[in-house]
PDB file of C-alpha atoms in Angstrom:
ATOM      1  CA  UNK A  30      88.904  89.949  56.450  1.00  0.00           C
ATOM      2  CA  UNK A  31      90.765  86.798  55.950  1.00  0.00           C
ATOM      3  CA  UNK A  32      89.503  83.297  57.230  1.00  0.00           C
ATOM      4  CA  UNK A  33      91.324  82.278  60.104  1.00  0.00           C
ATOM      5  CA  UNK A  34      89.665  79.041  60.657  1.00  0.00           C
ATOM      6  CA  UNK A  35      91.964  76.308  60.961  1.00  0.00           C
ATOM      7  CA  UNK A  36      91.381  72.874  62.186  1.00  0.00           C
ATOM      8  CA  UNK A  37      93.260  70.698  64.072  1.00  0.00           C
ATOM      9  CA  UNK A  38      93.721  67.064  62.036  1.00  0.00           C
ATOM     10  CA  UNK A  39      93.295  63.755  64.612  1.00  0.00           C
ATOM     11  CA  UNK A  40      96.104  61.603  65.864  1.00  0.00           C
ATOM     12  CA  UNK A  41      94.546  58.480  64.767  1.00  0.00           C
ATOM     13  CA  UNK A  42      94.938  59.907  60.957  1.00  0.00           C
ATOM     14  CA  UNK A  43      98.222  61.201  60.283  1.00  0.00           C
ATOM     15  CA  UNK A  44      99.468  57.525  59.784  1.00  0.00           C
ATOM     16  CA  UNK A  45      97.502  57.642  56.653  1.00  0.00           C
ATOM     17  CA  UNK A  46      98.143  60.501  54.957  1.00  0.00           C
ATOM     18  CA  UNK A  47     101.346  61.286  52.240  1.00  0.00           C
ATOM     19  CA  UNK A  48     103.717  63.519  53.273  1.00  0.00           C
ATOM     20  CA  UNK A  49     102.410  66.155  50.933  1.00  0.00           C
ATOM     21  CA  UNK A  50      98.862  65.832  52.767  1.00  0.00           C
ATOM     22  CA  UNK A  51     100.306  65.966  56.124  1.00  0.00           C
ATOM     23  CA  UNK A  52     100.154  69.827  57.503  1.00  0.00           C
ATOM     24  CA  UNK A  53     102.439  71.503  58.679  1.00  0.00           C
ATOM     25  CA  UNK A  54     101.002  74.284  61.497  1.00  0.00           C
ATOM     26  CA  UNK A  55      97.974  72.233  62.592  1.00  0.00           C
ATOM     27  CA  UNK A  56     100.017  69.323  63.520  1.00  0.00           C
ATOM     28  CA  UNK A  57     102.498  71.262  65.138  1.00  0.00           C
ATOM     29  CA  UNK A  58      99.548  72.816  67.226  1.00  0.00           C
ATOM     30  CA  UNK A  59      98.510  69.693  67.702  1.00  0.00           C
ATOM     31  CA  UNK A  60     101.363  68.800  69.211  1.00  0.00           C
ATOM     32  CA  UNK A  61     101.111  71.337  71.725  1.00  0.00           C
ATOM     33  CA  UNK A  62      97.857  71.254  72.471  1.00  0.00           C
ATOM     34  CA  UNK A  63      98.933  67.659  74.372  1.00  0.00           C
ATOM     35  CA  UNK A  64     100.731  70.159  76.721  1.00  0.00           C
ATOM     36  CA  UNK A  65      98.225  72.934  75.907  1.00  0.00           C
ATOM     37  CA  UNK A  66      94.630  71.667  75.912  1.00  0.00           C
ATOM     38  CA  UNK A  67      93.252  74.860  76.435  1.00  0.00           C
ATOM     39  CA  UNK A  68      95.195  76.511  73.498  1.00  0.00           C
ATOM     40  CA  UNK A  69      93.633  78.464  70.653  1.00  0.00           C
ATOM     41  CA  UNK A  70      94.809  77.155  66.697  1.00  0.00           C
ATOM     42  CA  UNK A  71      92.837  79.977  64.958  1.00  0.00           C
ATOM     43  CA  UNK A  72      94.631  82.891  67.368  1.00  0.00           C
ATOM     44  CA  UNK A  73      97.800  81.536  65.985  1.00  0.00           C
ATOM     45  CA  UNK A  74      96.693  81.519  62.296  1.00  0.00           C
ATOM     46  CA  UNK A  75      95.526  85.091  62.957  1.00  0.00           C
ATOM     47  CA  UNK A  76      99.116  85.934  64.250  1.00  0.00           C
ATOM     48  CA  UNK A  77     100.422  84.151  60.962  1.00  0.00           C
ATOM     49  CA  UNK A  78      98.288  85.913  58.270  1.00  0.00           C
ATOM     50  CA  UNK A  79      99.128  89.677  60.317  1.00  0.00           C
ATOM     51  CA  UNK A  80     102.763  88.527  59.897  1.00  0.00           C
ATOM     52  CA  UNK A  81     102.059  87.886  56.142  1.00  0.00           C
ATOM     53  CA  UNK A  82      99.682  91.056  55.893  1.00  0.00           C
ATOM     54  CA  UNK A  83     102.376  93.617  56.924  1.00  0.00           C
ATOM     55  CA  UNK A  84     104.868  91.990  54.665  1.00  0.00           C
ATOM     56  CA  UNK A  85     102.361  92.004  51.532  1.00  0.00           C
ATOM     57  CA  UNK A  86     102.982  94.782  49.641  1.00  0.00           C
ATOM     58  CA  UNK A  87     106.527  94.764  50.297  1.00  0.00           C
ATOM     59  CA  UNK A  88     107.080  91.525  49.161  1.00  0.00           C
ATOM     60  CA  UNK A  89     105.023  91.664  46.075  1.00  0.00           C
ATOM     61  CA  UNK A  90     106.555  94.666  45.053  1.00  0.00           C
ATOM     62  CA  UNK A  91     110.169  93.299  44.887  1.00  0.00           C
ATOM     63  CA  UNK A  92     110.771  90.942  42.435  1.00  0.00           C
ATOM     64  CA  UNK A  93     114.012  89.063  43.308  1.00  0.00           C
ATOM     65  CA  UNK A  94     113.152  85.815  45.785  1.00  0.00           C
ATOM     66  CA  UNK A  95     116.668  86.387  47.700  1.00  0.00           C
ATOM     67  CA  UNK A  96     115.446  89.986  48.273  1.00  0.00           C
ATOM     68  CA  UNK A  97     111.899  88.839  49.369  1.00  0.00           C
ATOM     69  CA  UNK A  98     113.167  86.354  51.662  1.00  0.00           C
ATOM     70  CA  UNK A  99     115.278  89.314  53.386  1.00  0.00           C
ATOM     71  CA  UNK A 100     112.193  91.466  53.888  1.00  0.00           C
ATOM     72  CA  UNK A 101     110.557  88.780  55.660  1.00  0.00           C
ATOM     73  CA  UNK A 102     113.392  87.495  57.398  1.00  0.00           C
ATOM     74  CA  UNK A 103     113.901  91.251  58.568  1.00  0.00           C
ATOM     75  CA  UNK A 104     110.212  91.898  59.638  1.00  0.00           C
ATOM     76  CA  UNK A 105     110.230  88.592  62.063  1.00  0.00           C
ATOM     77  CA  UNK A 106     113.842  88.330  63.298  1.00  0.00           C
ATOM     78  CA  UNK A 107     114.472  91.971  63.599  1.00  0.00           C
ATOM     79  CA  UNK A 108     111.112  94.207  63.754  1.00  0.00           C
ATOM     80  CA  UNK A 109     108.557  91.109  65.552  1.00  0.00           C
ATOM     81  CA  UNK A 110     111.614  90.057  67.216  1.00  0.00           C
ATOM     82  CA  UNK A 111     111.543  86.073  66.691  1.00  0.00           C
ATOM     83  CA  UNK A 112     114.926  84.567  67.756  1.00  0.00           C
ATOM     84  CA  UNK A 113     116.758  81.638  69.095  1.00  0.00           C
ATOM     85  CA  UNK A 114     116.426  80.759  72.647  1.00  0.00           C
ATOM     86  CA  UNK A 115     120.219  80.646  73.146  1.00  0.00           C
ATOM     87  CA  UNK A 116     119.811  81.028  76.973  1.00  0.00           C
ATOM     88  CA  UNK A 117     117.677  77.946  77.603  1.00  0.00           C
ATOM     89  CA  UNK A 118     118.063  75.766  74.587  1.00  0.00           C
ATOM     90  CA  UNK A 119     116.287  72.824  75.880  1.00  0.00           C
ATOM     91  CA  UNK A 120     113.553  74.505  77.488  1.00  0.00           C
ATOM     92  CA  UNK A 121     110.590  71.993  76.114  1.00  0.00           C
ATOM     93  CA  UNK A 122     108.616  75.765  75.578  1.00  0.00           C
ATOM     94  CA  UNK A 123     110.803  76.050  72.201  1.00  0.00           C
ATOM     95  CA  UNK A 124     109.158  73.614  70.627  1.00  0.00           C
ATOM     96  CA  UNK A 125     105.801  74.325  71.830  1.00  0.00           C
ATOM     97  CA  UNK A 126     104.626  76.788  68.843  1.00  0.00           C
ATOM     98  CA  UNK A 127     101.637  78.158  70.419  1.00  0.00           C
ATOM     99  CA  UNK A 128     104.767  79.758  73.469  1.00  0.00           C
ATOM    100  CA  UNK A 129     106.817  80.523  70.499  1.00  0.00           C
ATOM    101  CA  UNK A 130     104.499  82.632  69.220  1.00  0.00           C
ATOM    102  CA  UNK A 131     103.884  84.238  72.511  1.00  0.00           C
ATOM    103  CA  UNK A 132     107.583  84.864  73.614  1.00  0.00           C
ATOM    104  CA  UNK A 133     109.244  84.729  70.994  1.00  0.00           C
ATOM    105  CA  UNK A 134     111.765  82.576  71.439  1.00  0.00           C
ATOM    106  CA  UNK A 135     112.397  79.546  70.147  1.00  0.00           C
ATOM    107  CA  UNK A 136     114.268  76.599  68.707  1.00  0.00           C
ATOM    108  CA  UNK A 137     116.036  75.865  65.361  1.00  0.00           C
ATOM    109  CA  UNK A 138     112.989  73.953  64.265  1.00  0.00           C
ATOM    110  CA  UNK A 139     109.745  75.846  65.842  1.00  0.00           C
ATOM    111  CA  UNK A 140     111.105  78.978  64.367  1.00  0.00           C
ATOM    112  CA  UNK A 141     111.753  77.465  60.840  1.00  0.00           C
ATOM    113  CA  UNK A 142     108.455  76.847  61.276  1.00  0.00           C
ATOM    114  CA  UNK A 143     107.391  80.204  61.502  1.00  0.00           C
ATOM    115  CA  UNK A 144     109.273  81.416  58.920  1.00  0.00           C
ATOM    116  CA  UNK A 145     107.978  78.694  56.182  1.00  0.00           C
ATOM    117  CA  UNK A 146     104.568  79.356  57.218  1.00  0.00           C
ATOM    118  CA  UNK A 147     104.576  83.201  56.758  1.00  0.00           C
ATOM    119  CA  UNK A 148     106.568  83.116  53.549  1.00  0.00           C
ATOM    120  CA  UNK A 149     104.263  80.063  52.173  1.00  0.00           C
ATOM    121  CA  UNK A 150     101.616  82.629  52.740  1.00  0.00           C
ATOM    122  CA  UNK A 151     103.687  85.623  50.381  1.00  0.00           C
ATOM    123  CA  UNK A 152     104.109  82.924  47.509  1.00  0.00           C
ATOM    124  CA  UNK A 153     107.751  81.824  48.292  1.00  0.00           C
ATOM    125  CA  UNK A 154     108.165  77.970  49.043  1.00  0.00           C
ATOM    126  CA  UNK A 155     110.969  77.662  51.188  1.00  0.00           C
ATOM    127  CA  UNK A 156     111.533  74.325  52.699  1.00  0.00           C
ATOM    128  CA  UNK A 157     113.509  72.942  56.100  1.00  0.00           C
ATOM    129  CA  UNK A 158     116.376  70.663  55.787  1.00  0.00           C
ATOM    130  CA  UNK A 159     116.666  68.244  58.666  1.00  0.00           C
ATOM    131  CA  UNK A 160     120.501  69.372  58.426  1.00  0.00           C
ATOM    132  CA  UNK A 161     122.426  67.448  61.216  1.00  0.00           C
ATOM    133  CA  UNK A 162     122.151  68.941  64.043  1.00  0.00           C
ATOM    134  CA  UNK A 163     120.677  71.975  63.624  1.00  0.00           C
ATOM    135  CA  UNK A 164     117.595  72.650  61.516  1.00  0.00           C
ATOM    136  CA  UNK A 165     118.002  74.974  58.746  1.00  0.00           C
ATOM    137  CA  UNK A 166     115.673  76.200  55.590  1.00  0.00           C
ATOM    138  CA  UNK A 167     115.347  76.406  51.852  1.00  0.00           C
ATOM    139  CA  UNK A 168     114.613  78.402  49.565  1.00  0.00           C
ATOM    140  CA  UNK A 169     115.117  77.631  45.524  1.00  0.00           C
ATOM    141  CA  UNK A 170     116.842  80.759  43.517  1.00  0.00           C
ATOM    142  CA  UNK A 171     117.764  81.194  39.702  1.00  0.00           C
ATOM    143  CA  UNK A 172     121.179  79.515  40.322  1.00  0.00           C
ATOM    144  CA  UNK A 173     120.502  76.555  42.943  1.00  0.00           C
ATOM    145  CA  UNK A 174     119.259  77.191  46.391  1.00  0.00           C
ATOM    146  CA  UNK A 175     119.473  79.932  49.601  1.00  0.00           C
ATOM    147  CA  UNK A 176     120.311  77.678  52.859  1.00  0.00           C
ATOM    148  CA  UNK A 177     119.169  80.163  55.859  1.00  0.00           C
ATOM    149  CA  UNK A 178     119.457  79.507  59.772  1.00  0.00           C
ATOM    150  CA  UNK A 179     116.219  80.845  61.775  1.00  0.00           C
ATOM    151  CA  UNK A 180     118.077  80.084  65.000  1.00  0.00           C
ATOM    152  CA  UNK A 181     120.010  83.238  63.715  1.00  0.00           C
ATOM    153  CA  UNK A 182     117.643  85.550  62.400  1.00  0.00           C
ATOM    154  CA  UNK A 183     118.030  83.722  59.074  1.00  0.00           C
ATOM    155  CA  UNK A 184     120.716  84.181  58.231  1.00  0.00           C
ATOM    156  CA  UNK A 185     122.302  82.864  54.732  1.00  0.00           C
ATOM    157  CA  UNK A 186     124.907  80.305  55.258  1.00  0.00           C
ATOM    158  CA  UNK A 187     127.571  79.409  52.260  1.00  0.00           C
ATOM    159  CA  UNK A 188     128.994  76.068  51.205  1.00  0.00           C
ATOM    160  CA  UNK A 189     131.898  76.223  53.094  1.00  0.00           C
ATOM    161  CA  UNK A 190     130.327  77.081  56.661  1.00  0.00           C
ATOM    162  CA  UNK A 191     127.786  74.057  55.725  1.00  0.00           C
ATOM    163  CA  UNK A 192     130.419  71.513  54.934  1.00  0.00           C
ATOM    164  CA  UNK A 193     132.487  72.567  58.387  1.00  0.00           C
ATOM    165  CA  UNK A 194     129.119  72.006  60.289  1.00  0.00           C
ATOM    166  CA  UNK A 195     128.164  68.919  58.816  1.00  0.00           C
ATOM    167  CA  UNK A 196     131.698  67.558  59.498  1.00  0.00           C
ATOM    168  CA  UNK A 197     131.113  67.819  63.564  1.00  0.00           C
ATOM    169  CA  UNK A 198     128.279  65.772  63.039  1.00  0.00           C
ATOM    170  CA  UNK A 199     129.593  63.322  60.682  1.00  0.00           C
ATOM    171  CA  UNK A 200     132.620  62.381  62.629  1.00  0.00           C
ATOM    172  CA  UNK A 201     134.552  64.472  61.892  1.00  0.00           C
ATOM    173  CA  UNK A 202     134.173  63.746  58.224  1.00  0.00           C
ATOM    174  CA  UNK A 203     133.552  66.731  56.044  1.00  0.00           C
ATOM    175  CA  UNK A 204     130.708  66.140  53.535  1.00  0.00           C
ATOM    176  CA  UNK A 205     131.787  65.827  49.460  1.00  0.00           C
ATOM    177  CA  UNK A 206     129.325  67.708  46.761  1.00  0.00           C
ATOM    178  CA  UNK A 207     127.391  64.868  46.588  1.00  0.00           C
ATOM    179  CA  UNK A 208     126.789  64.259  50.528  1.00  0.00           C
ATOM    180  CA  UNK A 209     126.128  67.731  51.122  1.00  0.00           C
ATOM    181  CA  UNK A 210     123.681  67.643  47.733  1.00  0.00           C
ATOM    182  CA  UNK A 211     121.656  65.333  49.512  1.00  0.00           C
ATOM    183  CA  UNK A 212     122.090  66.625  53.576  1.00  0.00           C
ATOM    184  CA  UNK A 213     120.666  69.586  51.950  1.00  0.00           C
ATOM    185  CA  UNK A 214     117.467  67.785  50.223  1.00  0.00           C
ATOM    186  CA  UNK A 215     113.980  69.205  51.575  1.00  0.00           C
ATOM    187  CA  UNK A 216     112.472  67.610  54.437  1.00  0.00           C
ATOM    188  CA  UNK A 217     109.175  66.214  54.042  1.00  0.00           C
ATOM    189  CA  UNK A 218     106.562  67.720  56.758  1.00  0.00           C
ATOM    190  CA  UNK A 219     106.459  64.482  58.634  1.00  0.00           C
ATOM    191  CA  UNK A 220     109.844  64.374  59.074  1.00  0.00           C
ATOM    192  CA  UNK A 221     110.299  67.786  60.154  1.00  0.00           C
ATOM    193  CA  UNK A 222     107.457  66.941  62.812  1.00  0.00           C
ATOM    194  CA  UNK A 223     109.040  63.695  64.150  1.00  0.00           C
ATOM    195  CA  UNK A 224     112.086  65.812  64.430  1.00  0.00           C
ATOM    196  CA  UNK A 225     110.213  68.267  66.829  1.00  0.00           C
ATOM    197  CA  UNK A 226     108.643  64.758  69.092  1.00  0.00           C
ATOM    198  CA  UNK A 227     111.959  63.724  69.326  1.00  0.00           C
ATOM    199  CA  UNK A 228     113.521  67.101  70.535  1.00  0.00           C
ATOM    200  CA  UNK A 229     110.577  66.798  73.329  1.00  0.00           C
ATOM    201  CA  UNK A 230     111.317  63.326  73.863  1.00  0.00           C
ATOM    202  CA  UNK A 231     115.131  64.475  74.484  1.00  0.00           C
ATOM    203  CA  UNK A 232     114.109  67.186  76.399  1.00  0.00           C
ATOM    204  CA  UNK A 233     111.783  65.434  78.930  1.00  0.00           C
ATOM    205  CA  UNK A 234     114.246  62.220  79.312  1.00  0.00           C
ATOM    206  CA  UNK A 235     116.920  64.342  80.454  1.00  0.00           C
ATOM    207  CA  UNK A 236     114.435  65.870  83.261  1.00  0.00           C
ATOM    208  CA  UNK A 237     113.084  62.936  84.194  1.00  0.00           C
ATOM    209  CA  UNK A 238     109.643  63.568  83.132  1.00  0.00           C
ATOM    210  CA  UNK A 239     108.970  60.440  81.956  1.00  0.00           C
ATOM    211  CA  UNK A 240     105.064  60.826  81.120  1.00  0.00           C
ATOM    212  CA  UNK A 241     105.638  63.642  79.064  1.00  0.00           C
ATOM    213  CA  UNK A 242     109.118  61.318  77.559  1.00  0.00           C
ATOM    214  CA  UNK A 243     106.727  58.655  76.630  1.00  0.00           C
ATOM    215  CA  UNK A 244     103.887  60.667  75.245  1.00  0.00           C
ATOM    216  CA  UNK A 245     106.292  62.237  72.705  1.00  0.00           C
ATOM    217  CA  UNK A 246     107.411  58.933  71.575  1.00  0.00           C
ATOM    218  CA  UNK A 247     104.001  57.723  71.112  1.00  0.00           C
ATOM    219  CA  UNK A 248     103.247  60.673  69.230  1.00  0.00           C
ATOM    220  CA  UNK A 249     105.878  59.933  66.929  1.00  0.00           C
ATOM    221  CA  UNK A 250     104.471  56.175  66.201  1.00  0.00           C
ATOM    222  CA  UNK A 251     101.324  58.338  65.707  1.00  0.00           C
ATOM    223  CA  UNK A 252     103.071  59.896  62.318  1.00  0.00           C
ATOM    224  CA  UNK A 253     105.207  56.767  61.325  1.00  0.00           C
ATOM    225  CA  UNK A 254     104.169  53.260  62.951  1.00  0.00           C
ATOM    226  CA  UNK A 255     106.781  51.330  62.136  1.00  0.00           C
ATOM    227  CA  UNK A 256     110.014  54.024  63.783  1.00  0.00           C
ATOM    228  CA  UNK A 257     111.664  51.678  65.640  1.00  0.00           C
ATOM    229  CA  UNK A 258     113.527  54.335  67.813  1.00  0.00           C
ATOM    230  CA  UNK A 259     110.041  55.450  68.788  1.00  0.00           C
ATOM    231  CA  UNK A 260     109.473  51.679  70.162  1.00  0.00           C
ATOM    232  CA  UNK A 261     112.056  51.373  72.181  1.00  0.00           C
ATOM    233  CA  UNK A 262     112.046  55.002  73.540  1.00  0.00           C
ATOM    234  CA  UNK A 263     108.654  55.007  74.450  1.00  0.00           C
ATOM    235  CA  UNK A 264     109.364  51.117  76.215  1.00  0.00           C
ATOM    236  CA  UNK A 265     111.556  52.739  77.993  1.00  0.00           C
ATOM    237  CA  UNK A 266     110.120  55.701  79.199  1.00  0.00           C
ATOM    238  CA  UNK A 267     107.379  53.017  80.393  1.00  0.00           C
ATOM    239  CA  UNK A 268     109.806  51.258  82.108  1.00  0.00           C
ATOM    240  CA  UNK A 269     110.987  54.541  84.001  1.00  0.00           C
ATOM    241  CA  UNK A 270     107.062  54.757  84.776  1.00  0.00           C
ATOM    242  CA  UNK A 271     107.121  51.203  85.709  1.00  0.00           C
ATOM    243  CA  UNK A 272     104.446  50.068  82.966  1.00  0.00           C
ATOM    244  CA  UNK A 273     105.914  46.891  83.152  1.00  0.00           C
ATOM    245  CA  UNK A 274     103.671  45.335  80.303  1.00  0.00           C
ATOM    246  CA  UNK A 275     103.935  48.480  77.950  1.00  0.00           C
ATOM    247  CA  UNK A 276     107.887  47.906  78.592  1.00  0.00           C
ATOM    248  CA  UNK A 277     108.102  44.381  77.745  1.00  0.00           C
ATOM    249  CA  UNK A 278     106.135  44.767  74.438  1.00  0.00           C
ATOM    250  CA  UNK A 279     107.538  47.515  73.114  1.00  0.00           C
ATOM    251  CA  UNK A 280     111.417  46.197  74.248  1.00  0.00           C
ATOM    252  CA  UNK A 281     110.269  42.719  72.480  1.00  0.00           C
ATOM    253  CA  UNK A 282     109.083  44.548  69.767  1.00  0.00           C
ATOM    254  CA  UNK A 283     111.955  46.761  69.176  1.00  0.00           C
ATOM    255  CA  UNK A 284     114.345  43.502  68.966  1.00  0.00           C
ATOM    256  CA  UNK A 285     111.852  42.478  66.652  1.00  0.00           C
ATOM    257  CA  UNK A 286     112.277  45.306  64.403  1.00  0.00           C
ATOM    258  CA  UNK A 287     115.954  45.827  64.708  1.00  0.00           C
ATOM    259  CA  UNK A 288     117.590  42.673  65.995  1.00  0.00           C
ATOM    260  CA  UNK A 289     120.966  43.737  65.028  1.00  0.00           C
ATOM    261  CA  UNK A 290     121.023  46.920  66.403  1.00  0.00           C
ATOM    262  CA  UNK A 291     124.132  48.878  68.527  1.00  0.00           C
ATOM    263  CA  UNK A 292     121.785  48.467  71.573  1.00  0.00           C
ATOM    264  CA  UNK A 293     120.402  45.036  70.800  1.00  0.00           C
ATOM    265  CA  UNK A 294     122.286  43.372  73.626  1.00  0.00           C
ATOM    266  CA  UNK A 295     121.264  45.824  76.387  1.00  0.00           C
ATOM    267  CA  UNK A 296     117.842  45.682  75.463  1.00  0.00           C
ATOM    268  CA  UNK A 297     117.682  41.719  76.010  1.00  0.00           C
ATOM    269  CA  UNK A 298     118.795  42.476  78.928  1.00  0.00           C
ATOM    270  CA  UNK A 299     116.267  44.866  80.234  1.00  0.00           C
ATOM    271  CA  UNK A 300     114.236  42.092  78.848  1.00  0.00           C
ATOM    272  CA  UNK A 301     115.459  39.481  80.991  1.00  0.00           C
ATOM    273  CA  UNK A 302     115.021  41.641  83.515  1.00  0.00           C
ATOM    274  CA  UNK A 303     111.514  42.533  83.477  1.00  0.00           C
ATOM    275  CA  UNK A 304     110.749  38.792  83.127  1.00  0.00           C
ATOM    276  CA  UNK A 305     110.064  38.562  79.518  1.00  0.00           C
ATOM    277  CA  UNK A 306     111.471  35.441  77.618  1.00  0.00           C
ATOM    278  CA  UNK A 307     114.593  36.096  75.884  1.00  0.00           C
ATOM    279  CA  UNK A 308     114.262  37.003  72.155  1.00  0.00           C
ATOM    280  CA  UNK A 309     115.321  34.133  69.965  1.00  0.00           C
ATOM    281  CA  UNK A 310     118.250  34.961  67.049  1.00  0.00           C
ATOM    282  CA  UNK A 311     117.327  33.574  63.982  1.00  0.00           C
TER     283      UNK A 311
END
């Protein structure tokens, strides 16, 4: 029987760690266990290593990578039935992993997720790309690399359909060779997990939930201190929650940080607002 212990690493850590020592699954399930306290990490390595188990002999017996990939991708997209939550995209549940697991469903990211951490477990290192606007993964063949969408059952995506959907997120400005080369570079694990705080953060500022808004940003200084969009969103969200002093420091700070930002001026002004002296240009 396999060891499904897994433990949970503590916020006050991640900060120091390299990307490389950061992990994946137990920071994403620690993540939800903010919204989850009561949730259990080693039921979801469990689920994880049966995923992995079925797909074992399978995988080991075919030797091609693209053709391994498409017996896993097949086994969790079209026999477990993983799949993109199409219906209610921004529920916050997609990028909880612990309800992905349980229904299924899911966001471009979460279910990436999934799908690194069972093939990780058959030997195959595929990677996400923190593509614009829609999370896709990686997976390094004889001739380059295999760029696959989990939000639809993984499929493969070619150069062309890549370059058309970078372009409506570039301004309309379709990538060259050496723009896409780089688009297409593996994210780093703390990257990939900032990218999930600020889909929450998204989420949760559209509803109003400004708690939960401001908790997500926080959790993203956890990873990376120094994110300046994580300052200013979580001074915000404080001064939705009317944490006046939170606001002011994190607003100040923010200018601080970024004085010549898009949003410099507005932010002053909130500033001004809350009482705080006006930042000084140097």
């Amino acid at each position: 029987m396999s060891d499904t212990r897994i433990t949970l690493p503590h916020w006050d850590e991640l900060a120091t760690l390299a990307d490389d020592a950061l992990p994946l699954l137990p920071t994403a399930l620690l993540i939800a266990r903010d919204e989850y306290p009561e949730l259990d990490p080693a039921a979801y390595e469990r689920l994880l290593q049966a995923h992995a188990d079925h797909l074992r002999v399978e995988v080991d017996a075919t030797r091609e990578w693209p053709l391994k990939i498409a017996a896993i991708n097949h086994h969790l997209f079209n026999e477990v039935g993983y799949s993109g939550n199409n219906d209610e995209y921004y529920d916050p549940r997609n990028s909880y992993l612990n309800e992905v697991f349980e229904r299924r469903l899911g966001n471009p990211i979460s279910l990436a997720m999934v799908q690194i951490e069972v093939a990780r477990r058959l030997g195959l290192p595929l990677e996400g790309i923190s593509f614009p606007g829609h999370f896709l993964v990686r997976l390094p063949v004889d001739d380059g690399v295999l760029i696959m969408d989990p939000f639809n059952g993984g499929r493969p995506l070619g150069v062309d359909e890549l370059r058309e959907r970078a372009r409506t997120n570039l301004g309309g400005q379709a990538p060259d060779d050496s723009v896409l080369a780089q688009i297409l570079d593996p994210a780093p694990h703390r990257a990939i997990l900032m990218r999930m705080l600020r889909n929450l953060y998204g989420v949760y500022a559209e509803r109003g939930e400004w708690d939960r808004a401001a908790r997500s940003a926080d959790r993203v200084l956890k990873l990376a201190p120094e994110q300046a969009d994580a300052v200013r969103d979580r001074g915000l969200a404080y001064l939705q929650l009317e944490h006046l002093a939170g606001a002011r420091a994190d607003l100040a700070r923010y200018l601080k940080m970024e004085p010549e930002a898009s949003d410099a001026a507005s932010i002053r002004d909130r500033l001004v607002e809350l009482g705080g002296e006006r930042p000084k240009l140097h």
